[in-house]
Short mmCIF file of C-alpha atoms in Angstrom, two decimals:
data_model
loop_
_atom_site.label_atom_id
_atom_site.label_comp_id
_atom_site.label_asym_id
_atom_site.label_seq_id
_atom_site.Cartn_x
_atom_site.Cartn_y
_atom_site.Cartn_z
CA UNK A 1 0.00 0.00 0.00
CA UNK A 2 1.51 3.30 -1.09
CA UNK A 3 1.51 6.01 1.55
CA UNK A 4 3.34 9.17 2.56
CA UNK A 5 6.20 8.37 4.96
CA UNK A 6 7.81 11.78 5.39
CA UNK A 7 7.44 14.27 8.28
CA UNK A 8 3.77 15.17 8.57
CA UNK A 9 4.38 18.51 10.29
CA UNK A 10 6.04 19.66 7.09
CA UNK A 11 2.73 19.14 5.29
CA UNK A 12 0.91 21.43 7.72
CA UNK A 13 3.59 24.08 7.26
CA UNK A 14 3.33 23.77 3.49
CA UNK A 15 -0.43 24.25 3.56
CA UNK A 16 -0.31 26.93 6.24
CA UNK A 17 -3.08 25.30 8.32
CA UNK A 18 -3.38 22.57 10.93
CA UNK A 19 -4.33 19.32 9.22
CA UNK A 20 -4.36 17.36 12.53
CA UNK A 21 -2.33 14.55 11.00
CA UNK A 22 -1.09 13.45 14.44
CA UNK A 23 -4.47 13.53 16.13
CA UNK A 24 -4.58 14.96 19.66
CA UNK A 25 -0.82 15.63 19.61
CA UNK A 26 -1.49 18.49 17.22
CA UNK A 27 -3.31 20.31 20.01
CA UNK A 28 -0.26 20.44 22.29
CA UNK A 29 2.82 19.82 20.09
CA UNK A 30 2.31 21.79 16.91
CA UNK A 31 5.32 22.69 14.78
CA UNK A 32 3.19 25.13 12.78
CA UNK A 33 2.73 27.30 15.87
CA UNK A 34 6.50 27.53 16.35
CA UNK A 35 7.51 27.75 12.68
CA UNK A 36 4.79 29.18 10.49
CA UNK A 37 7.04 29.61 7.44
CA UNK A 38 6.80 27.18 4.55
CA UNK A 39 9.44 24.41 4.45
CA UNK A 40 12.44 24.74 2.17
CA UNK A 41 15.11 27.36 1.68
CA UNK A 42 12.67 29.81 0.09
CA UNK A 43 9.92 29.28 2.64
CA UNK A 44 10.70 32.34 4.72
CA UNK A 45 10.93 34.67 1.76
CA UNK A 46 8.33 37.17 0.61
CA UNK A 47 5.22 35.40 -0.64
CA UNK A 48 3.87 36.16 -4.08
CA UNK A 49 0.24 36.61 -5.00
CA UNK A 50 -1.25 33.24 -5.85
CA UNK A 51 -2.94 32.65 -9.17
CA UNK A 52 -6.36 31.03 -9.42
CA UNK A 53 -4.72 27.75 -10.43
CA UNK A 54 -2.36 27.89 -7.44
CA UNK A 55 -5.29 28.39 -5.05
CA UNK A 56 -7.13 25.43 -6.56
CA UNK A 57 -4.01 23.28 -6.29
CA UNK A 58 -3.43 24.21 -2.67
CA UNK A 59 -7.04 23.41 -1.76
CA UNK A 60 -6.81 20.04 -3.49
CA UNK A 61 -3.58 19.27 -1.62
CA UNK A 62 -5.15 20.24 1.72
CA UNK A 63 -8.05 17.84 1.21
CA UNK A 64 -5.83 15.03 -0.08
CA UNK A 65 -3.28 15.37 2.71
CA UNK A 66 -5.90 15.64 5.44
CA UNK A 67 -7.29 12.25 4.44
CA UNK A 68 -3.79 10.85 3.84
CA UNK A 69 -4.36 9.78 0.25
CA UNK A 70 -1.86 9.87 -2.59
CA UNK A 71 -2.72 11.56 -5.87
CA UNK A 72 -3.65 8.49 -7.91
CA UNK A 73 -6.16 7.21 -5.36
CA UNK A 74 -7.54 10.68 -4.78
CA UNK A 75 -8.13 11.16 -8.51
CA UNK A 76 -9.99 7.83 -8.60
CA UNK A 77 -12.26 9.05 -5.81
CA UNK A 78 -12.89 12.27 -7.75
CA UNK A 79 -13.82 10.33 -10.90
CA UNK A 80 -16.24 8.21 -8.86
CA UNK A 81 -17.76 11.37 -7.35
CA UNK A 82 -18.18 12.93 -10.79
CA UNK A 83 -20.12 9.90 -12.02
CA UNK A 84 -22.61 10.06 -9.15
CA UNK A 85 -25.75 12.21 -9.37
CA UNK A 86 -25.68 15.42 -7.37
CA UNK A 87 -22.91 17.87 -6.61
CA UNK A 88 -19.48 16.45 -7.36
CA UNK A 89 -17.87 18.40 -4.51
CA UNK A 90 -20.24 16.96 -1.89
CA UNK A 91 -20.02 13.48 -3.42
CA UNK A 92 -16.24 13.62 -3.10
CA UNK A 93 -16.34 14.47 0.60
CA UNK A 94 -18.88 11.72 1.20
CA UNK A 95 -16.65 9.14 -0.50
CA UNK A 96 -13.67 10.27 1.58
CA UNK A 97 -15.67 10.15 4.80
CA UNK A 98 -17.04 6.68 4.04
CA UNK A 99 -13.58 5.14 3.61
CA UNK A 100 -12.94 2.49 6.24
CA UNK A 101 -9.80 4.15 7.60
CA UNK A 102 -11.68 7.42 8.08
CA UNK A 103 -14.60 5.65 9.80
CA UNK A 104 -12.22 3.91 12.21
CA UNK A 105 -10.78 7.35 13.01
CA UNK A 106 -14.20 9.01 13.34
CA UNK A 107 -15.41 6.28 15.68
CA UNK A 108 -12.46 6.93 18.00
CA UNK A 109 -10.61 3.65 17.52
CA UNK A 110 -7.53 5.62 16.43
CA UNK A 111 -6.05 9.05 17.17
CA UNK A 112 -5.34 9.87 13.52
CA UNK A 113 -6.24 8.63 10.07
CA UNK A 114 -2.70 7.34 9.60
CA UNK A 115 -2.99 5.24 12.74
CA UNK A 116 -6.43 4.05 11.65
CA UNK A 117 -5.01 3.01 8.28
CA UNK A 118 -2.33 0.95 10.00
CA UNK A 119 -4.85 -0.77 12.27
CA UNK A 120 -7.05 -1.64 9.29
CA UNK A 121 -4.11 -3.01 7.31
CA UNK A 122 -3.13 -5.22 10.24
CA UNK A 123 -6.55 -6.87 10.10
CA UNK A 124 -8.02 -5.66 13.40
CA UNK A 125 -11.46 -4.76 11.98
CA UNK A 126 -14.41 -6.50 10.41
CA UNK A 127 -17.22 -4.98 8.35
CA UNK A 128 -20.55 -6.76 8.79
CA UNK A 129 -18.70 -9.66 10.41
CA UNK A 130 -16.17 -10.10 7.62
CA UNK A 131 -12.49 -9.26 8.10
CA UNK A 132 -11.63 -6.20 6.02
CA UNK A 133 -8.05 -4.97 5.76
CA UNK A 134 -8.46 -2.50 2.87
CA UNK A 135 -8.33 1.13 4.12
CA UNK A 136 -10.00 2.43 0.93
CA UNK A 137 -13.04 0.16 1.38
CA UNK A 138 -16.15 2.34 0.94
CA UNK A 139 -18.80 1.60 3.53
CA UNK A 140 -22.55 2.03 3.09
CA UNK A 141 -25.38 3.02 5.45
CA UNK A 142 -26.13 0.30 8.04
CA UNK A 143 -22.66 -1.23 7.70
CA UNK A 144 -21.22 -2.25 11.08
CA UNK A 145 -17.50 -1.82 11.80
CA UNK A 146 -16.31 -4.03 14.65
CA UNK A 147 -13.00 -4.71 16.36
CA UNK A 148 -12.36 -8.41 15.72
CA UNK A 149 -12.59 -10.76 18.70
CA UNK A 150 -8.95 -11.77 18.47
CA UNK A 151 -7.93 -8.10 18.65
CA UNK A 152 -10.08 -7.08 21.63
CA UNK A 153 -7.61 -8.76 23.99
CA UNK A 154 -4.70 -6.60 22.85
CA UNK A 155 -3.48 -3.95 25.30
CA UNK A 156 -4.08 -1.22 22.74
CA UNK A 157 -7.80 -1.97 22.40
CA UNK A 158 -8.22 -2.54 26.14
CA UNK A 159 -6.89 0.97 26.73
CA UNK A 160 -8.91 2.33 23.82
CA UNK A 161 -12.12 0.89 25.27
CA UNK A 162 -11.68 3.09 28.34
CA UNK A 163 -11.24 6.18 26.17
CA UNK A 164 -14.17 5.58 23.85
CA UNK A 165 -16.73 6.57 26.48
CA UNK A 166 -15.10 10.01 26.68
CA UNK A 167 -15.15 10.59 22.93
CA UNK A 168 -18.17 11.69 20.95
CA UNK A 169 -18.93 10.52 17.43
CA UNK A 170 -20.58 12.42 14.56
CA UNK A 171 -24.37 12.29 14.40
CA UNK A 172 -24.28 10.14 11.26
CA UNK A 173 -22.48 7.37 13.16
CA UNK A 174 -23.34 5.35 16.26
CA UNK A 175 -20.92 3.70 18.67
CA UNK A 176 -21.35 0.72 20.97
CA UNK A 177 -18.51 0.89 23.48
CA UNK A 178 -19.35 -2.48 25.03
CA UNK A 179 -19.17 -4.33 21.73
CA UNK A 180 -16.33 -2.14 20.41
CA UNK A 181 -18.30 -1.52 17.24
CA UNK A 182 -19.81 1.32 15.28
CA UNK A 183 -22.55 1.61 12.69
CA UNK A 184 -22.96 3.94 9.74
CA UNK A 185 -26.41 5.48 10.19
CA UNK A 186 -26.43 7.49 6.99
CA UNK A 187 -24.17 9.11 4.43
CA UNK A 188 -23.10 12.48 5.86
CA UNK A 189 -24.24 15.71 4.24
CA UNK A 190 -21.95 18.71 3.86
CA UNK A 191 -23.64 20.33 6.86
CA UNK A 192 -22.61 17.35 9.01
CA UNK A 193 -18.93 17.83 8.21
CA UNK A 194 -17.01 20.62 9.94
CA UNK A 195 -14.13 20.77 7.49
CA UNK A 196 -12.08 23.88 6.63
CA UNK A 197 -12.20 23.16 2.91
CA UNK A 198 -13.60 24.78 -0.18
CA UNK A 199 -14.16 21.50 -1.99
CA UNK A 200 -15.61 23.29 -5.01
CA UNK A 201 -12.08 24.50 -5.80
CA UNK A 202 -11.00 20.86 -5.99
CA UNK A 203 -13.66 20.29 -8.65
CA UNK A 204 -12.48 23.36 -10.53
CA UNK A 205 -8.89 22.09 -10.38
CA UNK A 206 -9.73 18.79 -12.05
CA UNK A 207 -12.12 20.33 -14.54
CA UNK A 208 -9.81 23.10 -15.67
#
C-alpha cells in the first residue's frame, strides 16, 4: 500500500493550516505554531500573490493530505464522485468520509487517520462480520464496523475501550462501546462535516 512516509508537520507548514495529521498531539505539540514559514530554503521569503490555479491546487492538496491519500487514489475518488448524481464536490467528501480508515478514526478507535489506516491493514477490523483490511473500502449506510474478537484482547484496544466513552462521534455514526463496534447510520451531508475546505475549488482544479 503506497503512503506518505515523510514528516507530517512539514505538510501542515506547506499548507499553512493545521491538518491534525497526528491527532490529539497536534493540540499540544504543533510545529506550525512555532515555525509558520513554509518548508524549504525559500519558505521564509516574501510570498507572491497566488494565481487562481495555485489556489485550486493548494485546496486540493489540503483535502488530499488531510485524508492521507496519494494523488492516484484521490483522482480515482474524484472520478467516482463525478459519475454520481448530485454535486461532485459533496459526493467527493462523502466518499472520503465513508472510507474504512476514516470511519475507524471518526469512531475513535484511532487518534489519527494514519494510525487508523495501519490498524485496518493489520486486520483488526471487520465490516458486517467479515475481516476487512483494505483502508480504501467504501462503507454504506447500516454497515457495522467491529474490532475483531482476536484483537479485543490486545493492550491497545483494552486501553482504547476506556477512552471511547469520553469521545463523541458524529451524528451520522453510532458507537457501541461495550461491543467495540460502530454503525454507519447514513451518508453524511456537507452540513454534518465541519471541514475547513472549499471543496468546489477541488472540482475546478480537475475540470480546468
